CSV table of C-alpha atoms and ligand atoms in Angstrom, one decimal:
chain,number,residue,atom,x,y,z
E,532,MET,CA,-10.2,-112.2,71.1
E,533,THR,CA,-12.8,-110.7,73.1
E,534,LEU,CA,-16.5,-112.0,73.9
E,535,PHE,CA,-17.5,-109.1,73.2
E,536,PRO,CA,-17.0,-106.8,70.3
E,537,LEU,CA,-14.2,-104.1,70.9
E,538,ILE,CA,-12.3,-102.7,70.8
E,539,ASN,CA,-8.3,-101.8,71.0
E,540,GLN,CA,-7.4,-100.6,74.8
E,541,LYS,CA,-4.8,-103.2,74.3
E,542,LYS,CA,-2.4,-102.3,77.6
E,543,ASN,CA,-6.1,-102.4,79.4
E,544,LEU,CA,-6.8,-105.6,78.0
E,545,ASP,CA,-3.1,-107.2,78.5
E,546,TYR,CA,-3.6,-105.6,82.5
E,547,LEU,CA,-6.2,-107.4,83.8
E,548,ARG,CA,-5.2,-110.7,81.4
E,549,ASN,CA,-2.6,-110.3,84.1
E,550,ILE,CA,-4.2,-109.8,87.1
E,551,ILE,CA,-6.0,-113.2,86.3
E,552,LYS,CA,-3.4,-115.2,85.6
E,553,ASN,CA,-0.9,-113.9,88.7
E,554,GLU,CA,-4.4,-114.5,90.4
E,555,ARG,CA,-3.9,-110.7,92.2
E,556,VAL,CA,-7.7,-110.3,91.2
E,557,GLY,CA,-9.1,-107.1,93.7
E,558,ASN,CA,-12.2,-106.5,95.7
E,559,ALA,CA,-12.9,-103.2,93.8
E,560,TYR,CA,-11.8,-101.2,90.6
E,561,LEU,CA,-12.2,-98.4,89.6
E,562,PHE,CA,-12.5,-98.0,85.6
E,563,TYR,CA,-12.6,-94.5,84.4
E,564,GLY,CA,-12.2,-92.1,81.3
E,565,PRO,CA,-14.1,-90.8,78.2
E,566,GLU,CA,-18.0,-91.6,77.7
E,567,GLY,CA,-17.4,-94.3,74.8
E,568,SER,CA,-13.4,-95.4,75.5
E,569,GLY,CA,-14.7,-98.6,75.9
E,570,SER,CA,-14.4,-98.8,80.1
E,571,GLU,CA,-18.4,-100.2,80.1
E,572,GLY,CA,-17.9,-102.6,78.1
E,573,PHE,CA,-14.4,-103.9,79.3
E,574,ALA,CA,-15.8,-104.7,83.0
E,575,LEU,CA,-17.7,-107.3,81.0
E,576,GLU,CA,-15.4,-108.4,79.7
E,577,PHE,CA,-13.2,-109.2,82.9
E,578,ALA,CA,-16.6,-110.2,84.5
E,579,ALA,CA,-16.4,-113.1,81.9
E,580,MET,CA,-12.5,-113.5,81.5
E,581,LEU,CA,-12.8,-114.4,85.1
E,582,ASN,CA,-15.9,-117.3,85.1
E,583,CYS,CA,-14.6,-118.8,81.6
E,584,GLY,CA,-14.9,-122.0,81.9
E,585,SER,CA,-11.8,-122.5,79.7
E,586,GLU,CA,-8.0,-122.9,80.7
E,587,SER,CA,-7.6,-120.0,77.5
E,588,GLU,CA,-6.7,-116.7,78.3
E,589,SER,CA,-10.0,-114.7,76.0
E,590,PRO,CA,-12.6,-116.4,77.4
E,591,CYS,CA,-13.6,-119.0,74.6
E,592,GLY,CA,-17.5,-117.7,73.8
E,593,SER,CA,-18.2,-121.4,73.3
E,594,CYS,CA,-19.1,-122.5,77.0
E,595,HIS,CA,-21.6,-122.4,79.4
E,596,SER,CA,-19.9,-119.1,81.4
E,597,CYS,CA,-19.2,-117.5,78.4
E,598,LYS,CA,-22.6,-117.6,76.7
E,599,LYS,CA,-24.7,-116.6,79.9
E,600,MET,CA,-22.3,-113.7,80.0
E,601,HIS,CA,-22.5,-112.9,76.5
E,602,CYS,CA,-26.6,-111.9,76.7
E,603,LEU,CA,-25.6,-110.6,80.7
E,604,GLU,CA,-28.0,-113.0,82.3
E,605,HIS,CA,-24.3,-115.0,84.2
E,606,ALA,CA,-26.0,-115.5,88.0
E,607,ASN,CA,-22.2,-114.1,88.9
E,608,LEU,CA,-23.1,-110.5,87.1
E,609,GLU,CA,-24.3,-108.0,88.4
E,610,MET,CA,-25.8,-104.9,87.4
E,611,VAL,CA,-26.3,-101.3,88.8
E,612,TYR,CA,-27.1,-98.5,86.9
E,613,PRO,CA,-28.8,-94.3,87.7
E,614,ILE,CA,-32.4,-95.6,87.4
E,615,PRO,CA,-35.9,-93.2,88.6
E,616,ILE,CA,-36.0,-92.7,92.2
E,617,ARG,CA,-39.8,-94.0,93.3
E,618,LYS,CA,-40.7,-91.3,96.5
E,619,ASP,CA,-42.9,-93.8,99.4
E,620,GLN,CA,-40.6,-96.6,99.2
E,621,GLY,CA,-38.4,-97.1,101.3
E,622,SER,CA,-34.5,-97.0,101.1
E,623,ASP,CA,-34.4,-101.1,102.1
E,624,SER,CA,-37.0,-102.5,99.5
E,625,ASP,CA,-36.5,-104.0,96.1
E,626,PRO,CA,-35.6,-101.0,93.8
E,627,PHE,CA,-37.6,-102.7,91.5
E,628,LYS,CA,-40.5,-102.6,93.4
E,629,LYS,CA,-42.1,-100.4,92.4
E,630,PHE,CA,-41.4,-100.5,88.2
E,631,THR,CA,-45.2,-101.7,85.8
E,632,ASN,CA,-43.9,-104.4,83.8
E,633,ALA,CA,-43.8,-102.0,80.9
E,634,GLU,CA,-41.2,-100.7,82.7
E,635,ILE,CA,-39.3,-103.6,83.5
E,636,GLU,CA,-39.7,-104.5,79.9
E,637,GLU,CA,-37.7,-102.1,78.6
E,638,ILE,CA,-35.0,-101.8,81.6
E,639,GLN,CA,-34.3,-105.3,80.1
E,640,GLU,CA,-34.2,-104.1,76.1
E,641,ILE,CA,-32.1,-101.7,76.9
E,642,ILE,CA,-30.1,-104.6,78.9
E,643,GLN,CA,-29.9,-106.1,75.5
E,644,LYS,CA,-29.1,-103.3,73.5
E,645,LYS,CA,-25.9,-103.2,75.5
E,646,ALA,CA,-24.8,-107.0,75.2
E,647,GLN,CA,-25.1,-106.5,71.1
E,648,ASN,CA,-22.6,-103.8,71.1
E,649,PRO,CA,-20.6,-103.2,74.9
E,650,TYR,CA,-20.4,-99.5,73.9
E,651,SER,CA,-24.3,-98.0,74.3
E,652,LYS,CA,-25.2,-97.0,77.7
E,653,ILE,CA,-27.6,-98.3,80.2
E,654,ILE,CA,-30.3,-94.8,80.1
E,655,ILE,CA,-33.4,-95.1,80.6
E,656,PRO,CA,-35.7,-92.5,80.8
E,657,LYS,CA,-36.0,-90.6,84.2
E,658,ALA,CA,-33.1,-91.8,85.7
E,659,LYS,CA,-30.2,-89.4,87.5
E,660,HIS,CA,-29.1,-91.5,90.1
E,661,ILE,CA,-27.9,-94.7,92.1
E,662,PRO,CA,-30.7,-94.4,94.8
E,663,ILE,CA,-29.2,-97.2,98.5
E,664,ASN,CA,-31.8,-99.2,98.4
E,665,PHE,CA,-30.4,-100.5,94.1
E,666,ILE,CA,-26.5,-100.8,96.5
E,667,ARG,CA,-28.5,-102.8,98.9
E,668,GLU,CA,-29.3,-105.4,97.4
E,669,ILE,CA,-26.6,-105.7,95.5
E,670,LYS,CA,-25.6,-106.2,99.0
E,671,ARG,CA,-28.3,-109.3,99.9
E,672,LYS,CA,-27.7,-110.9,96.2
E,673,THR,CA,-23.1,-111.4,96.8
E,674,TYR,CA,-22.8,-112.7,100.2
E,675,LEU,CA,-26.0,-115.0,99.4
E,676,ARG,CA,-23.3,-119.0,98.5
E,677,SER,CA,-23.8,-118.3,94.6
E,678,GLN,CA,-25.7,-121.5,93.1
E,679,GLU,CA,-22.6,-121.1,89.6
E,680,SER,CA,-18.9,-121.4,90.9
E,681,GLY,CA,-16.3,-118.9,89.6
E,682,TRP,CA,-16.1,-115.3,90.5
E,683,LYS,CA,-18.5,-112.7,91.5
E,684,VAL,CA,-18.2,-109.3,89.5
E,685,ILE,CA,-20.8,-106.2,90.4
E,686,VAL,CA,-19.5,-104.0,87.5
E,687,ILE,CA,-21.4,-100.0,88.4
E,688,PHE,CA,-22.1,-98.0,85.7
E,689,ASP,CA,-22.3,-94.6,86.1
E,690,ALA,CA,-20.8,-95.0,89.6
E,691,HIS,CA,-20.5,-90.8,90.3
E,692,LEU,CA,-23.9,-91.2,90.1
E,693,LEU,CA,-24.7,-92.9,92.7
E,694,THR,CA,-26.6,-91.1,95.9
E,695,GLU,CA,-24.3,-89.6,98.6
E,696,PRO,CA,-26.0,-92.1,101.1
E,697,ALA,CA,-25.9,-95.3,98.1
E,698,ALA,CA,-21.4,-94.3,98.2
E,699,ASN,CA,-21.6,-95.3,102.1
E,700,ALA,CA,-23.8,-98.4,102.1
E,701,PHE,CA,-20.8,-99.6,99.1
E,702,LEU,CA,-17.5,-98.0,101.0
E,703,LYS,CA,-19.2,-100.4,104.3
E,704,ILE,CA,-19.3,-103.7,102.0
E,705,LEU,CA,-15.8,-102.6,100.9
E,706,GLU,CA,-15.3,-103.2,104.5
E,707,GLU,CA,-16.1,-106.3,105.1
E,708,PRO,CA,-16.2,-107.4,101.2
E,709,PRO,CA,-17.2,-110.8,100.5
E,710,GLU,CA,-15.6,-113.8,98.7
E,711,LYS,CA,-14.6,-114.4,95.7
E,712,SER,CA,-16.2,-111.2,94.3
E,713,THR,CA,-15.0,-108.3,92.5
E,714,PHE,CA,-16.3,-104.9,92.1
E,715,ILE,CA,-16.0,-102.2,88.6
E,716,LEU,CA,-16.5,-98.9,89.2
E,717,SER,CA,-17.2,-98.0,86.0
E,718,THR,CA,-17.2,-93.7,85.0
E,719,SER,CA,-16.9,-90.1,82.3
E,720,ASN,CA,-16.4,-88.1,86.1
E,721,ILE,CA,-14.1,-89.5,88.0
E,722,ASN,CA,-13.5,-86.4,89.4
E,723,ALA,CA,-16.7,-86.9,91.2
E,724,ILE,CA,-16.7,-90.1,93.3
E,725,LEU,CA,-15.8,-89.1,96.4
E,726,PRO,CA,-12.6,-90.0,98.0
E,727,THR,CA,-13.2,-91.9,100.8
E,728,ILE,CA,-14.4,-95.1,97.6
E,729,SER,CA,-11.7,-93.9,94.9
E,730,SER,CA,-9.1,-94.5,96.8
E,731,ARG,CA,-10.0,-98.1,97.6
E,732,CYS,CA,-10.2,-99.3,94.4
E,733,GLN,CA,-7.6,-100.1,91.9
E,734,PRO,CA,-8.1,-97.3,89.1
E,735,LEU,CA,-7.8,-97.9,86.0
E,736,PHE,CA,-7.6,-95.3,82.2
E,737,PHE,CA,-9.3,-95.7,79.4
E,738,PRO,CA,-7.6,-93.0,77.1
E,739,ALA,CA,-10.5,-91.8,74.4
E,740,LEU,CA,-10.4,-94.2,71.3
E,741,ALA,CA,-7.8,-92.9,69.1
E,742,PRO,CA,-9.2,-91.6,64.9
E,743,SER,CA,-7.4,-94.8,63.2
E,744,HIS,CA,-8.9,-97.1,65.4
E,745,LEU,CA,-12.0,-95.7,65.3
E,746,ARG,CA,-11.6,-95.2,61.3
E,747,ASP,CA,-10.4,-99.2,61.3
E,748,TYR,CA,-14.5,-99.8,63.0
E,749,LEU,CA,-16.3,-97.9,60.8
E,750,LEU,CA,-14.8,-99.6,57.8
E,751,THR,CA,-15.9,-103.0,59.4
E,752,LYS,CA,-19.4,-100.9,59.4
E,753,ASN,CA,-19.7,-100.2,55.8
E,754,VAL,CA,-19.0,-96.8,56.2
E,755,PRO,CA,-18.1,-95.1,53.0
E,756,GLU,CA,-15.1,-93.6,53.4
E,757,ASP,CA,-16.2,-89.6,52.3
E,758,HIS,CA,-17.6,-89.3,55.0
E,759,ILE,CA,-15.7,-91.7,57.9
E,760,LYS,CA,-13.3,-88.3,58.4
E,761,LEU,CA,-15.8,-86.2,60.2
E,762,ILE,CA,-17.5,-88.4,61.5
E,763,ILE,CA,-14.4,-89.4,63.7
E,764,ARG,CA,-14.1,-85.6,63.9
E,765,LEU,CA,-17.4,-85.3,65.4
E,766,SER,CA,-16.6,-88.4,67.6
E,767,ALA,CA,-13.9,-87.5,69.8
E,768,GLY,CA,-12.6,-90.6,70.4
E,769,ASP,CA,-17.1,-91.8,71.8
E,770,VAL,CA,-17.8,-94.8,69.5
E,771,ASN,CA,-20.9,-93.8,71.4
E,772,GLN,CA,-21.7,-91.1,68.9
E,773,ALA,CA,-19.7,-91.9,66.5
E,774,ILE,CA,-22.0,-95.5,65.8
E,775,ASN,CA,-25.2,-92.4,66.1
E,776,LEU,CA,-23.7,-91.1,63.6
E,777,LEU,CA,-24.1,-93.4,60.9
E,778,ASP,CA,-27.9,-93.8,61.9
E,779,ALA,CA,-28.5,-89.9,60.8
E,780,ASP,CA,-27.4,-88.4,57.9
E,781,ILE,CA,-24.3,-86.9,57.8
E,782,GLU,CA,-25.0,-85.4,54.9
E,783,THR,CA,-26.7,-82.6,56.5
E,784,PHE,CA,-23.6,-81.6,58.4
E,785,GLU,CA,-22.4,-81.1,55.7
E,786,SER,CA,-25.1,-79.1,53.7
E,787,MET,CA,-25.5,-77.1,56.6
E,788,THR,CA,-22.1,-76.0,56.8
E,789,LEU,CA,-22.5,-75.1,53.1
E,790,GLU,CA,-25.6,-73.2,53.3
E,791,ILE,CA,-24.1,-71.6,56.6
E,792,MET,CA,-21.0,-70.1,55.5
E,793,ARG,CA,-22.9,-68.8,51.8
E,794,ALA,CA,-25.3,-66.8,55.0
E,795,VAL,CA,-21.7,-65.9,56.8
E,796,ALA,CA,-20.0,-64.6,53.6
E,797,VAL,CA,-22.5,-62.3,51.8
E,798,TRP,CA,-23.9,-60.9,55.0
E,799,ASN,CA,-27.2,-62.2,54.3
E,800,VAL,CA,-29.5,-61.4,57.2
E,801,LYS,CA,-32.6,-62.2,56.3
E,802,ASN,CA,-30.9,-66.3,56.5
E,803,ILE,CA,-28.3,-65.8,58.6
E,804,TYR,CA,-32.0,-64.4,61.0
E,805,ASN,CA,-33.2,-68.6,60.1
E,806,TYR,CA,-30.2,-70.4,61.1
E,807,VAL,CA,-29.9,-68.6,64.7
E,808,GLU,CA,-34.0,-70.0,65.0
E,809,SER,CA,-33.7,-73.2,63.9
E,810,LEU,CA,-30.1,-73.7,65.8
E,811,THR,CA,-31.5,-72.0,68.4
E,812,ALA,CA,-34.3,-75.0,69.2
E,813,LEU,CA,-31.5,-78.2,67.2
E,814,TYR,CA,-30.0,-77.1,71.6
E,815,ARG,CA,-32.9,-77.7,72.8
E,816,GLU,CA,-33.4,-80.7,71.2
E,817,ASP,CA,-29.6,-82.4,70.8
E,818,SER,CA,-27.4,-79.9,72.4
E,819,THR,CA,-24.9,-82.7,70.9
E,820,GLN,CA,-25.9,-83.2,67.8
E,821,PHE,CA,-25.6,-78.3,67.9
E,822,ASN,CA,-22.1,-78.9,68.8
E,823,GLN,CA,-21.6,-81.2,65.5
E,824,VAL,CA,-22.8,-78.6,63.4
E,825,LEU,CA,-20.6,-76.5,65.5
E,826,LEU,CA,-18.2,-78.1,64.6
E,827,SER,CA,-18.8,-79.1,61.1
E,828,VAL,CA,-18.4,-74.8,60.5
E,829,SER,CA,-15.0,-74.3,62.6
E,830,PHE,CA,-13.2,-77.8,60.1
E,831,TRP,CA,-14.6,-75.7,56.9
E,832,PHE,CA,-11.9,-73.3,58.1
E,833,ARG,CA,-9.4,-75.4,59.4
E,834,ASP,CA,-9.8,-77.7,55.9
E,835,ALA,CA,-9.6,-73.5,53.8
E,836,ILE,CA,-6.2,-73.4,55.5
E,837,LEU,CA,-5.2,-77.2,54.2
E,838,LEU,CA,-6.3,-75.9,50.6
E,839,LYS,CA,-4.6,-72.8,51.3
E,840,THR,CA,-1.1,-74.4,51.5
E,841,GLN,CA,-2.0,-77.0,49.3
E,842,THR,CA,-1.9,-79.9,51.8
E,843,ASP,CA,-3.2,-83.0,50.1
E,844,PRO,CA,-7.0,-82.9,50.1
E,845,GLU,CA,-7.0,-86.8,51.0
E,846,GLU,CA,-6.5,-84.2,54.3
E,847,LEU,CA,-9.7,-83.1,54.4
E,848,VAL,CA,-12.3,-83.1,57.2
E,849,HIS,CA,-15.0,-81.6,54.3
E,850,SER,CA,-13.8,-83.9,51.5
E,851,ASN,CA,-16.7,-83.9,49.4
E,852,LEU,CA,-17.2,-79.9,50.1
E,853,GLN,CA,-13.3,-80.1,48.5
E,854,GLU,CA,-15.2,-78.2,44.9
E,855,GLU,CA,-17.2,-74.9,47.7
E,856,ILE,CA,-14.4,-75.0,50.0
E,857,ALA,CA,-11.0,-73.7,46.6
E,858,LYS,CA,-14.1,-71.1,46.2
E,859,PHE,CA,-14.7,-69.5,49.2
E,860,VAL,CA,-10.4,-68.8,49.7
E,861,ASN,CA,-10.2,-67.3,46.6
E,862,ALA,CA,-12.7,-65.2,46.9
E,863,PHE,CA,-11.8,-64.2,50.7
E,864,PRO,CA,-8.0,-64.8,50.1
E,865,GLU,CA,-7.5,-63.4,53.3
E,866,PHE,CA,-9.9,-64.9,55.5
E,867,ASP,CA,-7.7,-65.3,59.4
E,868,PRO,CA,-8.6,-69.2,60.6
E,869,TYR,CA,-7.2,-68.0,62.9
E,870,PHE,CA,-10.4,-66.0,64.4
E,871,ALA,CA,-13.2,-68.1,63.1
E,872,LEU,CA,-11.8,-71.6,65.1
E,873,SER,CA,-12.0,-69.4,68.0
E,874,SER,CA,-14.9,-68.3,67.6
E,875,VAL,CA,-16.6,-71.3,67.7
E,876,GLU,CA,-15.3,-72.5,70.5
E,877,ASN,CA,-15.5,-69.5,72.5
E,878,CYS,CA,-19.8,-69.6,71.2
E,879,ILE,CA,-20.1,-73.6,72.3
E,880,ASP,CA,-17.9,-72.4,75.2
E,881,PHE,CA,-20.5,-69.5,76.2
E,882,ILE,CA,-23.8,-71.6,75.9
E,883,ASN,CA,-22.2,-74.0,78.7
E,884,ARG,CA,-22.1,-71.3,80.5
E,885,ASN,CA,-25.2,-70.3,79.6
E,886,VAL,CA,-25.0,-67.3,77.8
E,887,TYR,CA,-28.6,-66.2,75.7
E,888,ILE,CA,-27.7,-69.2,72.7
E,889,ASN,CA,-29.1,-66.7,70.2
E,890,VAL,CA,-26.6,-63.9,71.6
E,891,ALA,CA,-24.5,-66.5,71.4
E,892,LEU,CA,-25.1,-67.4,67.6
E,893,LEU,CA,-25.3,-63.7,66.5
E,894,ASN,CA,-21.8,-63.1,67.8
E,895,LEU,CA,-20.2,-66.2,66.3
E,896,PHE,CA,-21.9,-65.6,62.6
E,897,PHE,CA,-21.0,-61.9,63.0
E,898,ASN,CA,-17.9,-63.0,64.3
E,899,LEU,CA,-17.3,-64.7,61.7
E,900,PHE,CA,-18.1,-63.1,59.4
E,901,GLN,CA,-15.3,-60.0,60.0
E,902,SER,CA,-13.0,-63.1,60.2
E,903,LEU,CA,-13.2,-63.2,56.0
E,904,ASN,CA,-12.0,-59.9,55.9
E,905,SER,CA,-13.6,-59.2,53.3
E,906,ARG,CA,-14.3,-55.5,51.6
E,907,LYS,CA,-17.6,-55.4,50.9
E,908,ILE,CA,-19.6,-53.2,53.6
E,909,LEU,CA,-22.2,-54.3,55.5
Z,987,LIG,ZN1,-16.1,-119.1,78.4
C-alpha cells in the first residue's frame, strides 16, 4: 500500500524502501520518465516514507506525519514548481511577494488537487520557469532548524524549467547540503537538465505505465469496458491524459473518426475542407486533443487490418465501430494500411515542425484517400 494513490512502479518503490531500510538516504535524486509515469507522486511518497512515525515499510496513513503529508502540508515537505516571474521583484525577495490573494488561493487549490491526485500537474497560469528567488527561499528554509523531527524533503517539480541562475543556486546548496534533508528533482525532460546537476543526483527512471496497469486503474474508475482500450491507446501510458479522457466525450473521437473516414472514402471535397478547418481550430485550442483525433483515425486502419486478418474482434481499439470498419474492409479490399499509418505519423511530424496545419491536413486526407486504392476516379 502507498499513502498516495499510485500505480505500479513496484521496482522503484522497492528501491526507495531499501534506501530507507539500509539508512542510505542520499542528498539528491533525479526522478525522470515520461509525463504521467508517476515520478512526481513517488517523490511525495518517498517524503511520506521518510517521515512516517510508524515502524512499517509503507507510510501508515494514520500518524501525525502521514496526515500532514497526505494534504501536502507537512513542515518537512517543500515543493518547488514553475511560477510566473514578476518584473520588478528582486532576486532575493519572497517569490510570492507580488502575488495577489486570489493568485495565492488559486495556487493552494492546485496543490490540493495534487494532494488528491498525485498525477495532476502543478500548472500555474503564465508560469514558464522556476526563478532563482524560489530556490533562495528554499535554501533559507532548509537551513533553518526544523520544528519537526525526521527528514526534510524538497521536491522540485519540472526541474528542467529551472532558470540557469536558479540551477546554479541549487548547485551551491548541493555543495554543502543541509543535514537530514534530501532533494528530489522530477522531470519528463532529462535532456534539459544541466549535466552539472544530473551528475550530482542519483537517477531513478520511471517508465511509462504498461497498458495492463492503466487498464486496472481505469477499471477502478468505473470506465465502461468498450471505452477502455481507446483511452489506453490515446493516453500512451500517461495517467493524466487518461484521466482527462475520462472527462472528455470519448464518443466524439469515435464519431469524428467515422465521419472523417466517410468523407475520405467518397472524397467529398466540401466535407474534407470542413474537417481541415475544424481540425485546424482544434489544434490551436488543444493540440493534445488534436493529436488524439489523428491517432484515433490511425487506429481505424489498425483495426481494419485486424478484421481483414480475422483476428479476435476483442483486440479492436474501436470496438464500437466494428460494423462500420467491417464494411470498409469489404468496400476497399485493396487498402494499404501501412501507407495510411505512415501518413498520419508524417502529418503529426509536419505539424510539429511548423508546416502549415491546413496544408499538412489536406495532404493527409489526400494520402488516406490514396491508401484506399479505390478505383474511383477523382
Ligand atoms: Zn505514518
